Short mmCIF file of C-alpha atoms in Angstrom, two decimals:
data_model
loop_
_atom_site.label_atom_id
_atom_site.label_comp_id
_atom_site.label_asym_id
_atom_site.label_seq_id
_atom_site.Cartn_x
_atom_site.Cartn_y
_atom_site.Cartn_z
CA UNK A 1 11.94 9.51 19.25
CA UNK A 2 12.12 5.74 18.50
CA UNK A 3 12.93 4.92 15.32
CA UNK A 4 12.76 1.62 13.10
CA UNK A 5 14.40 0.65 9.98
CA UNK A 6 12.03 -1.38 8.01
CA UNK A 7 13.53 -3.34 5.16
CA UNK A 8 11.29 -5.02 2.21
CA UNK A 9 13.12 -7.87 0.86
CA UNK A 10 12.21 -10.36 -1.81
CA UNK A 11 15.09 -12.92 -3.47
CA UNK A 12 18.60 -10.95 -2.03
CA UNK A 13 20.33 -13.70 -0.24
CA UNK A 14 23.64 -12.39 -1.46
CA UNK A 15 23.18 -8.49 -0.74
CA UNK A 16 20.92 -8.51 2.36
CA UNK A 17 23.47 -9.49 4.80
CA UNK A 18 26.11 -7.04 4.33
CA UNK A 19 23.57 -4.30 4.28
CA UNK A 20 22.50 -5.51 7.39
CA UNK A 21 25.69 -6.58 8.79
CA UNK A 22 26.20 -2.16 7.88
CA UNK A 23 23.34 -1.64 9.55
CA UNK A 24 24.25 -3.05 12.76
CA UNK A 25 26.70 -0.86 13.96
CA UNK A 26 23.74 1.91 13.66
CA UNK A 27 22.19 0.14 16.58
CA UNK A 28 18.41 1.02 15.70
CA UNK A 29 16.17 -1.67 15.87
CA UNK A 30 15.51 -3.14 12.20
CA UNK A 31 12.56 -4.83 11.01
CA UNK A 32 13.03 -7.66 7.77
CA UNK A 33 10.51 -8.60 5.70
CA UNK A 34 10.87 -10.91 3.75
CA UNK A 35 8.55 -10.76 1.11
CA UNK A 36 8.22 -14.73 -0.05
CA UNK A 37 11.51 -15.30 -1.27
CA UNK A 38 12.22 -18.24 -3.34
CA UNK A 39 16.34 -18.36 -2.85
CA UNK A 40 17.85 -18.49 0.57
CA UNK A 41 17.07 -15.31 1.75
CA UNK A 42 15.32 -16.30 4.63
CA UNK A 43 17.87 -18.84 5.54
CA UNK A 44 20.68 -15.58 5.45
CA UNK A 45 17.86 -13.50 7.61
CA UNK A 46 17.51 -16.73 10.08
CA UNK A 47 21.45 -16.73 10.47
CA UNK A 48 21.58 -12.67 11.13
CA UNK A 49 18.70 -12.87 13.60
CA UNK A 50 20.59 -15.41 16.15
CA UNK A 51 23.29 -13.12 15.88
CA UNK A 52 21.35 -9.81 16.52
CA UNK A 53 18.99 -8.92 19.19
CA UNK A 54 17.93 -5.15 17.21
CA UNK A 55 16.80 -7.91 14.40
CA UNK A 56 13.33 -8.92 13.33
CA UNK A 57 12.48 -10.79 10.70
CA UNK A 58 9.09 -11.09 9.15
CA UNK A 59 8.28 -13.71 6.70
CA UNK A 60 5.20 -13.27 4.09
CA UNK A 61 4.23 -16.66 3.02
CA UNK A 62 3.93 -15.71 -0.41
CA UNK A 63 5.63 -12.58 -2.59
CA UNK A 64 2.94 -9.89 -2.37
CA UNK A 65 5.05 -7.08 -3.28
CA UNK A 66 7.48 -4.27 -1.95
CA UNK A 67 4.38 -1.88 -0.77
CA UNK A 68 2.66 -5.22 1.02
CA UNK A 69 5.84 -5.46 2.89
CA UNK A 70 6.74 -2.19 3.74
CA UNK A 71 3.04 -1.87 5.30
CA UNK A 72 4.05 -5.28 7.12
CA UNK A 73 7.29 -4.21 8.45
CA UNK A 74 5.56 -0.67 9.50
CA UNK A 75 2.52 -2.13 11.62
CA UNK A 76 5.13 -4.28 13.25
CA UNK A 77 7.87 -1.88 13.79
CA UNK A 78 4.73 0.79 14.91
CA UNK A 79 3.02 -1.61 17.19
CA UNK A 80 6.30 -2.43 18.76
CA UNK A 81 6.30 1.05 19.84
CA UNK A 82 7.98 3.03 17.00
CA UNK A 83 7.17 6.43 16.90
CA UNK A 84 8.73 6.63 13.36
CA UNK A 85 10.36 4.13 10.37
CA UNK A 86 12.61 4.40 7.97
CA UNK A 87 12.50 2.37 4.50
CA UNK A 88 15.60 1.03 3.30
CA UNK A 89 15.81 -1.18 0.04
CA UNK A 90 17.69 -4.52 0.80
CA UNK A 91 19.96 -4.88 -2.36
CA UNK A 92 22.41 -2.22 -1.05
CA UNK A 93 20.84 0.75 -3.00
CA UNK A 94 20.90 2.77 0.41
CA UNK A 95 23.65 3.62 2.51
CA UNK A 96 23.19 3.49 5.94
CA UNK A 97 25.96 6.52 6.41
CA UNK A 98 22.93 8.79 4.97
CA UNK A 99 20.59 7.41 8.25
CA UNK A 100 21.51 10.53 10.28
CA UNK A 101 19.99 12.77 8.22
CA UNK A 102 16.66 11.12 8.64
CA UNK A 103 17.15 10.50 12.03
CA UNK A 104 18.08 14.51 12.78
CA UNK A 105 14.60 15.63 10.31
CA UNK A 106 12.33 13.54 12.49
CA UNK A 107 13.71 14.50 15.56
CA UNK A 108 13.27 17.81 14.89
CA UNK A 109 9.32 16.91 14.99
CA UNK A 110 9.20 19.37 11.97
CA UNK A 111 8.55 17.17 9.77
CA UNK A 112 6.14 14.02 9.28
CA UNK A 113 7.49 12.26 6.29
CA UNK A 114 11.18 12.51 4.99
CA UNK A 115 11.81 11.89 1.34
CA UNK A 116 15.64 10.54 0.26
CA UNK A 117 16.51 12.32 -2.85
CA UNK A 118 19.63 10.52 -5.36
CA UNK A 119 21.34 12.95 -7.16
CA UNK A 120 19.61 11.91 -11.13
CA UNK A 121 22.02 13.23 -12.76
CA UNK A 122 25.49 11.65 -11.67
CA UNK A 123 25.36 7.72 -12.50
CA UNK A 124 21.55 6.98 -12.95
CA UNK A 125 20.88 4.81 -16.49
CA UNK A 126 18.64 8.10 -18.99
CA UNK A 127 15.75 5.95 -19.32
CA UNK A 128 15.50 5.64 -15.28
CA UNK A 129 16.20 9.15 -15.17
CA UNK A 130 14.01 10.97 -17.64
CA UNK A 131 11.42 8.22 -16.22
CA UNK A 132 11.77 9.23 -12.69
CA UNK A 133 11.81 13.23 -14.09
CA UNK A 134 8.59 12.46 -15.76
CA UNK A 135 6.78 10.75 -12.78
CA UNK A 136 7.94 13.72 -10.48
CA UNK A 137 6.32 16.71 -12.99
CA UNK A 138 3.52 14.47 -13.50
CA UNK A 139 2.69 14.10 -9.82
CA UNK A 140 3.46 18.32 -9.25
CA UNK A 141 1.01 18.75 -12.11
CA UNK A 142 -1.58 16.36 -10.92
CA UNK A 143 -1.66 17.12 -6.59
CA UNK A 144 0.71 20.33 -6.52
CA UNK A 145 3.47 19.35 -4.93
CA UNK A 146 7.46 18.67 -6.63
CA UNK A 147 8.95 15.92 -5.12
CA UNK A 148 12.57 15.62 -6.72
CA UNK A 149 12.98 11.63 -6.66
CA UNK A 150 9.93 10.52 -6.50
CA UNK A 151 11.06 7.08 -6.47
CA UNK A 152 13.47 6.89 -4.13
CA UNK A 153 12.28 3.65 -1.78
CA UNK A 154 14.99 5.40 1.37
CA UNK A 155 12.48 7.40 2.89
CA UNK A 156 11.17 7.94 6.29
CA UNK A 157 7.31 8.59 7.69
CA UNK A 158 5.86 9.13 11.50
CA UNK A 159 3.29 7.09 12.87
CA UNK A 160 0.70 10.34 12.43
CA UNK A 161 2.07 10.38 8.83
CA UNK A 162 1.72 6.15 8.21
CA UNK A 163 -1.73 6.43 10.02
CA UNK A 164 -2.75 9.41 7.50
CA UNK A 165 -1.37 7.68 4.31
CA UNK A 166 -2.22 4.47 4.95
CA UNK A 167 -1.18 2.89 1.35
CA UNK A 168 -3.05 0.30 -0.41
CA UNK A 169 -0.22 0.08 -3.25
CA UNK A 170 1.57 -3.65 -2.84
CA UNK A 171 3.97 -2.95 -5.53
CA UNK A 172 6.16 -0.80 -6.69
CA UNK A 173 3.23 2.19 -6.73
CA UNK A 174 3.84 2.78 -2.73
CA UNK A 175 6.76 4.97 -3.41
CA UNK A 176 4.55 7.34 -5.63
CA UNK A 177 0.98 6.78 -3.19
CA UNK A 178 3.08 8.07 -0.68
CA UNK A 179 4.05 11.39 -2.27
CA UNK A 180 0.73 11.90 -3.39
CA UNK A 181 -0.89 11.16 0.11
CA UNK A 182 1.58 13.27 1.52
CA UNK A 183 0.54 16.40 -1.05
CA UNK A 184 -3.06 15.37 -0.56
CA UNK A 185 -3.54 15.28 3.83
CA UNK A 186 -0.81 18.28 3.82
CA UNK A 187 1.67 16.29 5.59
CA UNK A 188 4.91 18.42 6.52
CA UNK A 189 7.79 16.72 4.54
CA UNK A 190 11.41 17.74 3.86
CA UNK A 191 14.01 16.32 1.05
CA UNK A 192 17.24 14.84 2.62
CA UNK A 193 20.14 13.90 -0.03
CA UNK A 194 21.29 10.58 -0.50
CA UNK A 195 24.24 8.94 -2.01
CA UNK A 196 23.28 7.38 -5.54
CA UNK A 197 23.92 4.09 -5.79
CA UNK A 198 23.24 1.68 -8.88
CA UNK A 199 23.83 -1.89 -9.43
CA UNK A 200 24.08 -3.98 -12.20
CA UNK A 201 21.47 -6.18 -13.06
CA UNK A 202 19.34 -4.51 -10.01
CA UNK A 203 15.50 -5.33 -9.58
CA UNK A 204 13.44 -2.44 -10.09
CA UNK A 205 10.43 -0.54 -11.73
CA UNK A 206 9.59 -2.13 -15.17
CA UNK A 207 8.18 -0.67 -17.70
CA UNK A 208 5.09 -2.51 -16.98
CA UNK A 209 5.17 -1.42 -13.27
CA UNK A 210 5.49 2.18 -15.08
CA UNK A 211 2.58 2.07 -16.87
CA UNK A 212 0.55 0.54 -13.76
CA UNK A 213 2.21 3.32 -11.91
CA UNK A 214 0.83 6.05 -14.49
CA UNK A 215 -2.63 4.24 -14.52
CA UNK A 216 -2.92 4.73 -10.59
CA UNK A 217 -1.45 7.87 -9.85
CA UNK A 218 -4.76 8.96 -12.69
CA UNK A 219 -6.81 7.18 -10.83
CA UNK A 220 -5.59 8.56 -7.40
CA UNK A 221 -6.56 12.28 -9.27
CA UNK A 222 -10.28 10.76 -9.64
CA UNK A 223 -10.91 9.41 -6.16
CA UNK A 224 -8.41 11.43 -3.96
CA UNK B 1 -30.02 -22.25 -44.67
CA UNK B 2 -27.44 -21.68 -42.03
CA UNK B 3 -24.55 -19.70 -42.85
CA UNK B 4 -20.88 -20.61 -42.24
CA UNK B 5 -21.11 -17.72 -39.36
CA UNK B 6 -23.65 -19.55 -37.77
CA UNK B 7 -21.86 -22.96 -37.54
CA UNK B 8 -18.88 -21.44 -35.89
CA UNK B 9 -21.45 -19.73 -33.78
CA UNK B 10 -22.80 -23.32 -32.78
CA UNK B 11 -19.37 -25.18 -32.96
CA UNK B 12 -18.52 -22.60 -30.40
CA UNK B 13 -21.57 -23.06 -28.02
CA UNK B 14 -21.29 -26.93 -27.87
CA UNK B 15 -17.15 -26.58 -26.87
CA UNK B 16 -18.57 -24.00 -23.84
CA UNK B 17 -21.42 -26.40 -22.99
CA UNK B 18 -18.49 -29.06 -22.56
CA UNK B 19 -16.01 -26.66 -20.71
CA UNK B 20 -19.29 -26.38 -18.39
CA UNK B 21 -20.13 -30.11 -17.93
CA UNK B 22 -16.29 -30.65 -17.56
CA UNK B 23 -15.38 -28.03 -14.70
CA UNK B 24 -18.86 -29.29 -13.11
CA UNK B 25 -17.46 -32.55 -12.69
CA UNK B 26 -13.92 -31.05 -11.22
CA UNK B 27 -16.13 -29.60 -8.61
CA UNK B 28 -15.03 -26.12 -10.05
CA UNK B 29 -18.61 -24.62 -10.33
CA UNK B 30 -22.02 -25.69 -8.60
CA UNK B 31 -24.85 -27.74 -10.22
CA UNK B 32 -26.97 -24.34 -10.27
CA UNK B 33 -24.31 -22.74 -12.55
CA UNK B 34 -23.61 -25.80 -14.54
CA UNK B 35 -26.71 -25.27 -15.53
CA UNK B 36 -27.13 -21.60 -15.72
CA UNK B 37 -24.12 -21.69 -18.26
CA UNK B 38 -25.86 -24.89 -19.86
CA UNK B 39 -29.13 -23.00 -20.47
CA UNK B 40 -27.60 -20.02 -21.38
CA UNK B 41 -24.82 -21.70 -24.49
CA UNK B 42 -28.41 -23.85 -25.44
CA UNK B 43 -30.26 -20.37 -25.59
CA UNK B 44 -27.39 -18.73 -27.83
CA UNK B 45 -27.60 -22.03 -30.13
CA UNK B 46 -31.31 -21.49 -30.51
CA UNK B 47 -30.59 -17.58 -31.27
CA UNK B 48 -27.50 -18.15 -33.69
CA UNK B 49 -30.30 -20.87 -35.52
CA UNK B 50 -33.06 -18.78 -35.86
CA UNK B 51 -32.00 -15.31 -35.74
CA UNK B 52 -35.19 -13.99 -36.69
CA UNK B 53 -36.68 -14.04 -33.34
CA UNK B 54 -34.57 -11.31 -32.41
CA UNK B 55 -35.37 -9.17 -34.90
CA UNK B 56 -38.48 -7.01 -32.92
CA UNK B 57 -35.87 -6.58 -30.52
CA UNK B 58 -33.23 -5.42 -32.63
CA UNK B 59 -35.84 -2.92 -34.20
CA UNK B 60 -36.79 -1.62 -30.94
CA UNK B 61 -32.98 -0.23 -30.39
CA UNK B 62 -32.69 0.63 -33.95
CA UNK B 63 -30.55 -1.93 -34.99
CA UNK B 64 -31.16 -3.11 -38.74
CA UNK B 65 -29.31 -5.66 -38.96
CA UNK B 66 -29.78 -8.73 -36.18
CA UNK B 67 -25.46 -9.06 -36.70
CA UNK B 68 -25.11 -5.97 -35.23
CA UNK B 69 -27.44 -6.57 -32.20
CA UNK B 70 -25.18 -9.59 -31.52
CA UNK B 71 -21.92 -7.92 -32.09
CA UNK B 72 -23.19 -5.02 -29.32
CA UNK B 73 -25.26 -7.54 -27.20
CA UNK B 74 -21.61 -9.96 -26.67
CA UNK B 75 -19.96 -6.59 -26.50
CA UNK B 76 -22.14 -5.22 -23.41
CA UNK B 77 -21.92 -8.92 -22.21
CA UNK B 78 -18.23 -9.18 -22.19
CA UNK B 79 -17.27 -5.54 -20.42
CA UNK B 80 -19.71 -6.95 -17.69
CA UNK B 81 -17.82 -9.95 -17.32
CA UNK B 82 -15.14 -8.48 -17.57
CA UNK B 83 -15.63 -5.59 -14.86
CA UNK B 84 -17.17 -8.65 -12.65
CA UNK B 85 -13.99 -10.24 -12.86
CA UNK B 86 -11.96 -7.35 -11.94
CA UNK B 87 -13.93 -6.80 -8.57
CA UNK B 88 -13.13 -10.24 -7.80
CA UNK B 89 -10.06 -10.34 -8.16
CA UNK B 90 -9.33 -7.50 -6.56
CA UNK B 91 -11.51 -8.76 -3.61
CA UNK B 92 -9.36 -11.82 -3.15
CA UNK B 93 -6.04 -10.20 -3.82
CA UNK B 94 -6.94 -7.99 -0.58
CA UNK B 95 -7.86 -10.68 1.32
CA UNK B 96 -4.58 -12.99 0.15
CA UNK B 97 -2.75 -9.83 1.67
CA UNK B 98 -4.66 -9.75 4.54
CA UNK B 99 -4.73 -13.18 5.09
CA UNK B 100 -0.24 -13.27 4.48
CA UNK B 101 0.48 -10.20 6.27
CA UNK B 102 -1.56 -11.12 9.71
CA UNK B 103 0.63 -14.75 9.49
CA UNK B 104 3.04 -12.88 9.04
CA UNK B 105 2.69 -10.94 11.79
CA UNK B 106 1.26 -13.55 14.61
CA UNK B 107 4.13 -14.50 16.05
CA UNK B 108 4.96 -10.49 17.45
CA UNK B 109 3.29 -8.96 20.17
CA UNK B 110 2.32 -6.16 18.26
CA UNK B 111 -0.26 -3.01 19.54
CA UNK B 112 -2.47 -2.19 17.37
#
């Protein structure tokens, strides 16, 4: 099976490159996109790709959000000839050491979409955790189906699977659009653990981005 | 005699009948809605003056009082606008992201 990494990005000129300069001894094909930065992250990605072949690097024009690029780095990495991606964060969040346990769930063509799962309760902030617990019991409530970290951006999805989804979140919704899609079409999925990483001062889900998160996944239960 | 209600009613009409003039002549709307929005401000002056006129209308909805019909008639008005807006935007923040993602993606040979 050929598989991509696909890596949203958006203002980490100092953490991209080592996660990429990680990912490189992985030797799978990886797919940037950079999602309108305003610091020098492209100028780091520009450096990288003249010194790697396996890297791509996309460049939206203007910052559309992590779900516009993920969609981005997808079509690209899909229309390349992918048969499946994986979605890493770019701030270092995700380890590339947990890759093989993607890798070995989609080659085992069991399952269509591969969910990373942080262990919540060693080293996550309470707010982010009882937040993430919420979403997930919400979401099992809502379309019937548990998924532990709901949130977790390292996650991996087939071609069949990103055809079936097919997100329309830009933001910071994708994460949770994809669960629900995958509840919703049946999709077979499995949970893979992943080292929990947090960083100071890291970019995330607001608590505006929450509460658009909440509005949508209601909305989802209306149209869906 | 008109009411203190009624000249911030009018005060207000004449500032939108200038915002309209003004983003005519930044080439922000067309004549045709310069106008619409210029008929439209004059109409509400004319209302907010002689309130009376509405008041067969107002008693056809049950409405005793013609403040009331206003309140619900700018009420209706606004979560039209408003809803109006929303569709727009949304229309052109799908076709930014259209628009970003296929420039972003020219340059690759990509299948679709």
């Amino acid at each position: 099976m050929n598989i991509s990494v696909v890596i949203p990005a958006f203002n980490e000129e100092e953490r991209v490159g080592p996660v990429l300069k990680e990912l490189g001894s992985t030797g799978l094909p990886v797919i940037v996109v950079d999602d309108g930065s305003t610091d020098r992250t492209n100028e780091v990605l520009s450096k990288l790709k003249v010194e790697s072949e396996k890297l791509i690097v996309l460049r939206h024009r203007v910052n559309l959000g992590k779900g516009a690029a993920m969609k981005t780095g997808a079509e690209a990495a899909f229309g390349l000839g992918a048969d499946a991606v994986i979605f890493m964060d770019s701030d270092g969040q995700h380890k590339p050491q947990d890759l093989p346990k993607f890798i070995e769930a989609l080659n085992s063509q069991k399952y269509d979409v591969v969910f990373g799962s942080r262990n919540l309760s060693f080293g996550v902030p309470l707010v982010r955790y009882l937040g993430n617990k919420f979403a997930s019991v919400l979401v099992a409530l809502l379309f019937g189906k548990y998924v532990s970290d709901l949130l977790c951006g390292y996650r991996a999805v087939t071609k069949r699977a990103y055809k079936k989804i097919d997100w329309e979140s830009t933001g910071y919704a994708v994460e949770t659009e994809m669960a629900i899609k995958t509840a919703k079409y049946r999709l077979k999925h499995c949970e893979v653990q992943v080292q929990t990483v947090y960083l100071d001062n890291v970019k995330g889900v607001t608590v505006i981005d929450a509460f658009n998160i909440l509005i949508d996944v209601v909305r989802w239960r209306i149209l869906l | 005699m008109i009411l203190g209600l009624q000249i911030i009613g009018i005060f207000f009409a004449f500032v939108m009948i200038y915002f309209s003039l003004l983003h005519y002549r930044k080439g922000e709307i067309n004549k045709l809605e310069e106008i619409s929005w210029v008929v439209i401000w004059a109409l509400t002056i004319f209302v907010v003056i002689f309130p009376e006129l509405l008041r067969t209308f107002a008693q056809k909805f049950f409405i005793t009082r013609l403040f009331d019909l206003m309140v619900v008639g700018g009420l209706v008005l606004v979560i039209a606008m408003v809803a109006r807006a929303y569709v727009s935007t949304k229309r052109m923040e799908k076709k930014l992201e259209d628009l970003v993602r296929r420039e972003a993606l020219k340059k690759l040979k990509v299948k679709k």
